[in-house]
Amino acid sequence: MLIDTEGLLSIEKSDNEYDRRLVLFCLAVSHLVIVNMMGDVNETLKDMLTLCADSLKQIGVNKVNQPIVHFVLNQKAGPNLKNHTEAIERIIRDFKEKELAEVIDISPKTFHTLPSAFKKERVANDAQSPCFIRTEPDFIQRTQQLCEKIIESAKSSYGRSGQTISDPPQWFRTAVTIFDTLQKFPDLTYFKDINERRQHYRID
């Protein structure tokens, strides 16, 4: 079963709490989550993921399933993953410091880059000549390699998950329970980030 969120951080919708609920729900009911983004992992998305991972820990879902999260940095001019090592290590370190490394499975192996898919070219060496769009061979090759990695990752996650998330009827019941939980406890996704929530609880 595939869930497509149709994108996060929408300018039109501009509802971060809705985005957080969506992320939390997907993490809670999935073997594998793919975060496809243009450019780099921004702070808003990182804060959203850490908050939702902490919420998973609070409601105990991670005891049933630890989703593998893959990050695809799309449309990179320089798709060499080594150029992003520092940022990747910072994200992983942040999860460990917040004691969330056991909640969702992220590692350097779950970060990927893709170049731009298309290139515009002119029919002739003339600024007035018609243009056509062609698919970049490097994009095709890297996409095929990424598909292989995702499939292997999905097999690994499926093999270690229990019946709760592998049996379709049981998955549906679990998904309904989680959805109801999110409706009942809005504070799971109310705060902007994990630091704001933990500070709030300390004050209380």
CSV table of C-alpha atoms in Angstrom, one decimal:
chain,number,residue,atom,x,y,z
A,1,MET,CA,0.0,0.0,0.0
A,2,LEU,CA,1.3,3.5,-0.9
A,3,ILE,CA,0.4,6.8,0.8
A,4,ASP,CA,1.1,10.0,-1.1
A,5,THR,CA,0.9,13.1,1.0
A,6,GLU,CA,0.8,15.3,-2.1
A,7,GLY,CA,3.5,17.5,-0.6
A,8,LEU,CA,4.3,19.3,2.6
A,9,LEU,CA,4.9,23.0,3.6
A,10,SER,CA,2.5,24.2,1.0
A,11,ILE,CA,2.5,27.9,0.4
A,12,GLU,CA,-1.2,27.8,-0.5
A,13,LYS,CA,-2.4,25.9,2.6
A,14,SER,CA,0.2,27.3,5.0
A,15,ASP,CA,-0.8,25.0,7.8
A,16,ASN,CA,2.2,23.7,9.7
A,17,GLU,CA,0.2,21.8,12.2
A,18,TYR,CA,-1.6,20.0,9.5
A,19,ASP,CA,1.8,19.1,8.0
A,20,ARG,CA,3.0,17.8,11.4
A,21,ARG,CA,-0.1,15.6,11.7
A,22,LEU,CA,0.4,14.2,8.3
A,23,VAL,CA,4.1,13.4,8.9
A,24,LEU,CA,3.2,11.8,12.3
A,25,PHE,CA,0.5,9.7,10.8
A,26,CYS,CA,2.7,8.5,7.9
A,27,LEU,CA,5.6,7.6,10.3
A,28,ALA,CA,3.2,5.7,12.5
A,29,VAL,CA,1.6,3.5,9.8
A,30,SER,CA,4.5,3.0,7.4
A,31,HIS,CA,7.3,0.5,6.9
A,32,LEU,CA,9.2,3.1,4.9
A,33,VAL,CA,8.9,6.8,4.3
A,34,ILE,CA,10.4,8.8,1.4
A,35,VAL,CA,10.9,12.5,1.9
A,36,ASN,CA,11.4,13.9,-1.5
A,37,MET,CA,12.5,17.6,-1.5
A,38,MET,CA,14.0,20.1,-3.8
A,39,GLY,CA,17.5,21.1,-2.6
A,40,ASP,CA,18.6,20.5,1.0
A,41,VAL,CA,16.9,19.5,4.2
A,42,ASN,CA,15.7,22.7,5.7
A,43,GLU,CA,15.3,23.5,9.5
A,44,THR,CA,11.5,23.5,9.3
A,45,LEU,CA,11.3,20.0,8.0
A,46,LYS,CA,14.0,18.8,10.4
A,47,ASP,CA,12.1,20.2,13.3
A,48,MET,CA,8.9,18.7,12.1
A,49,LEU,CA,10.5,15.2,11.8
A,50,THR,CA,12.1,15.4,15.3
A,51,LEU,CA,8.8,16.5,16.9
A,52,CYS,CA,6.9,13.8,15.1
A,53,ALA,CA,9.5,11.2,16.1
A,54,ASP,CA,9.1,12.3,19.7
A,55,SER,CA,5.3,12.0,19.4
A,56,LEU,CA,5.7,8.5,18.1
A,57,LYS,CA,7.7,7.7,21.2
A,58,GLN,CA,5.1,9.2,23.4
A,59,ILE,CA,2.2,7.1,22.0
A,60,GLY,CA,4.3,4.0,21.9
A,61,VAL,CA,4.0,3.3,18.2
A,62,ASN,CA,7.7,2.9,17.7
A,63,LYS,CA,7.5,-0.3,19.9
A,64,VAL,CA,5.6,-1.9,17.0
A,65,ASN,CA,7.4,-0.5,14.0
A,66,GLN,CA,10.5,1.6,13.3
A,67,PRO,CA,10.0,3.1,9.9
A,68,ILE,CA,13.0,3.6,7.7
A,69,VAL,CA,13.1,7.2,6.4
A,70,HIS,CA,14.8,8.0,3.1
A,71,PHE,CA,15.6,11.6,2.1
A,72,VAL,CA,15.9,12.4,-1.6
A,73,LEU,CA,17.6,15.7,-2.3
A,74,ASN,CA,16.2,16.5,-5.7
A,75,GLN,CA,17.3,18.7,-8.6
A,76,LYS,CA,20.9,19.2,-7.3
A,77,ALA,CA,23.4,20.9,-9.6
A,78,GLY,CA,26.1,18.8,-7.9
A,79,PRO,CA,24.5,15.5,-6.8
A,80,ASN,CA,27.6,14.2,-5.1
A,81,LEU,CA,26.4,13.1,-1.7
A,82,LYS,CA,29.8,13.8,-0.1
A,83,ASN,CA,29.0,17.5,-0.5
A,84,HIS,CA,26.2,17.0,2.1
A,85,THR,CA,28.1,15.0,4.6
A,86,GLU,CA,28.2,17.7,7.3
A,87,ALA,CA,24.5,18.4,7.0
A,88,ILE,CA,23.6,14.7,7.1
A,89,GLU,CA,25.8,14.1,10.2
A,90,ARG,CA,24.2,17.1,11.9
A,91,ILE,CA,20.7,15.7,11.4
A,92,ILE,CA,21.6,12.2,12.6
A,93,ARG,CA,23.5,13.7,15.6
A,94,ASP,CA,20.4,15.8,16.5
A,95,PHE,CA,18.2,12.7,16.6
A,96,LYS,CA,20.7,10.9,18.8
A,97,GLU,CA,21.0,13.8,21.2
A,98,LYS,CA,17.2,13.9,21.5
A,99,GLU,CA,17.1,10.2,22.1
A,100,LEU,CA,15.1,9.5,19.0
A,101,ALA,CA,17.6,7.3,17.1
A,102,GLU,CA,15.6,4.2,18.0
A,103,VAL,CA,12.3,5.7,17.0
A,104,ILE,CA,12.9,6.1,13.2
A,105,ASP,CA,15.7,4.6,11.2
A,106,ILE,CA,17.9,7.2,9.5
A,107,SER,CA,21.5,6.8,8.6
A,108,PRO,CA,23.9,8.1,5.9
A,109,LYS,CA,22.7,5.3,3.7
A,110,THR,CA,19.1,6.7,3.7
A,111,PHE,CA,20.2,10.0,2.2
A,112,HIS,CA,20.2,10.3,-1.6
A,113,THR,CA,20.7,13.0,-4.3
A,114,LEU,CA,19.2,13.3,-7.8
A,115,PRO,CA,20.2,15.8,-10.5
A,116,SER,CA,17.7,17.7,-12.5
A,117,ALA,CA,15.6,15.4,-14.6
A,118,PHE,CA,15.3,17.5,-17.7
A,119,LYS,CA,17.5,19.7,-19.9
A,120,LYS,CA,16.2,22.3,-22.4
A,121,GLU,CA,18.0,22.4,-25.7
A,122,ARG,CA,17.5,24.2,-29.0
A,123,VAL,CA,17.0,22.5,-32.3
A,124,ALA,CA,19.7,24.6,-33.8
A,125,ASN,CA,22.4,27.1,-32.7
A,126,ASP,CA,20.0,29.9,-33.1
A,127,ALA,CA,18.4,31.9,-30.2
A,128,GLN,CA,15.1,31.9,-32.2
A,129,SER,CA,15.0,28.2,-32.9
A,130,PRO,CA,12.4,26.0,-31.1
A,131,CYS,CA,13.4,24.3,-27.9
A,132,PHE,CA,12.8,20.7,-26.8
A,133,ILE,CA,13.2,19.0,-23.4
A,134,ARG,CA,15.2,15.9,-23.0
A,135,THR,CA,15.6,13.6,-20.0
A,136,GLU,CA,19.1,13.6,-18.6
A,137,PRO,CA,20.8,10.2,-18.8
A,138,ASP,CA,22.5,10.7,-15.4
A,139,PHE,CA,19.0,11.2,-13.9
A,140,ILE,CA,17.7,8.0,-15.4
A,141,GLN,CA,20.7,6.0,-14.1
A,142,ARG,CA,20.6,7.5,-10.6
A,143,THR,CA,16.8,7.0,-10.4
A,144,GLN,CA,17.2,3.3,-11.3
A,145,GLN,CA,19.9,2.9,-8.6
A,146,LEU,CA,17.7,4.7,-6.1
A,147,CYS,CA,14.8,2.4,-6.9
A,148,GLU,CA,17.0,-0.6,-6.2
A,149,LYS,CA,18.0,0.8,-2.8
A,150,ILE,CA,14.4,1.7,-1.9
A,151,ILE,CA,13.2,-1.8,-2.8
A,152,GLU,CA,15.9,-3.5,-0.7
A,153,SER,CA,15.2,-1.1,2.2
A,154,ALA,CA,11.4,-1.9,2.0
A,155,LYS,CA,12.2,-5.7,2.1
A,156,SER,CA,14.3,-5.2,5.1
A,157,SER,CA,11.7,-3.1,6.9
A,158,TYR,CA,8.9,-5.5,6.0
A,159,GLY,CA,10.9,-8.4,7.3
A,160,ARG,CA,11.4,-7.0,10.7
A,161,SER,CA,7.9,-5.6,11.2
A,162,GLY,CA,5.1,-7.4,13.1
A,163,GLN,CA,1.6,-8.4,12.0
A,164,THR,CA,0.2,-5.1,13.2
A,165,ILE,CA,1.6,-3.3,10.2
A,166,SER,CA,2.0,-6.1,7.7
A,167,ASP,CA,-1.5,-7.6,7.7
A,168,PRO,CA,-3.8,-5.3,5.7
A,169,PRO,CA,-6.9,-5.6,8.0
A,170,GLN,CA,-4.8,-5.2,11.1
A,171,TRP,CA,-2.9,-2.3,9.4
A,172,PHE,CA,-6.2,-0.6,8.7
A,173,ARG,CA,-7.4,-1.0,12.3
A,174,THR,CA,-4.1,0.4,13.6
A,175,ALA,CA,-4.3,3.3,11.2
A,176,VAL,CA,-7.8,4.2,12.4
A,177,THR,CA,-6.6,4.0,16.0
A,178,ILE,CA,-3.7,6.3,15.3
A,179,PHE,CA,-5.9,8.7,13.4
A,180,ASP,CA,-8.3,8.9,16.4
A,181,THR,CA,-5.4,9.4,18.7
A,182,LEU,CA,-4.2,12.4,16.8
A,183,GLN,CA,-7.6,13.9,16.9
A,184,LYS,CA,-7.9,13.2,20.7
A,185,PHE,CA,-4.5,14.5,21.6
A,186,PRO,CA,-3.8,17.6,19.4
A,187,ASP,CA,-0.7,18.5,21.6
A,188,LEU,CA,1.1,15.7,19.8
A,189,THR,CA,1.5,18.1,16.8
A,190,TYR,CA,0.6,21.4,18.3
A,191,PHE,CA,4.1,22.7,19.1
A,192,LYS,CA,6.5,24.1,16.5
A,193,ASP,CA,9.4,21.8,17.5
A,194,ILE,CA,10.5,19.4,20.2
A,195,ASN,CA,12.3,22.0,22.2
A,196,GLU,CA,9.2,24.2,22.5
A,197,ARG,CA,7.1,21.2,23.7
A,198,ARG,CA,9.7,20.0,26.2
A,199,GLN,CA,10.1,23.6,27.6
A,200,HIS,CA,6.3,23.8,27.9
A,201,TYR,CA,6.1,20.5,29.9
A,202,ARG,CA,8.9,21.7,32.2
A,203,ILE,CA,7.0,24.9,32.9
A,204,ASP,CA,3.8,22.9,33.7
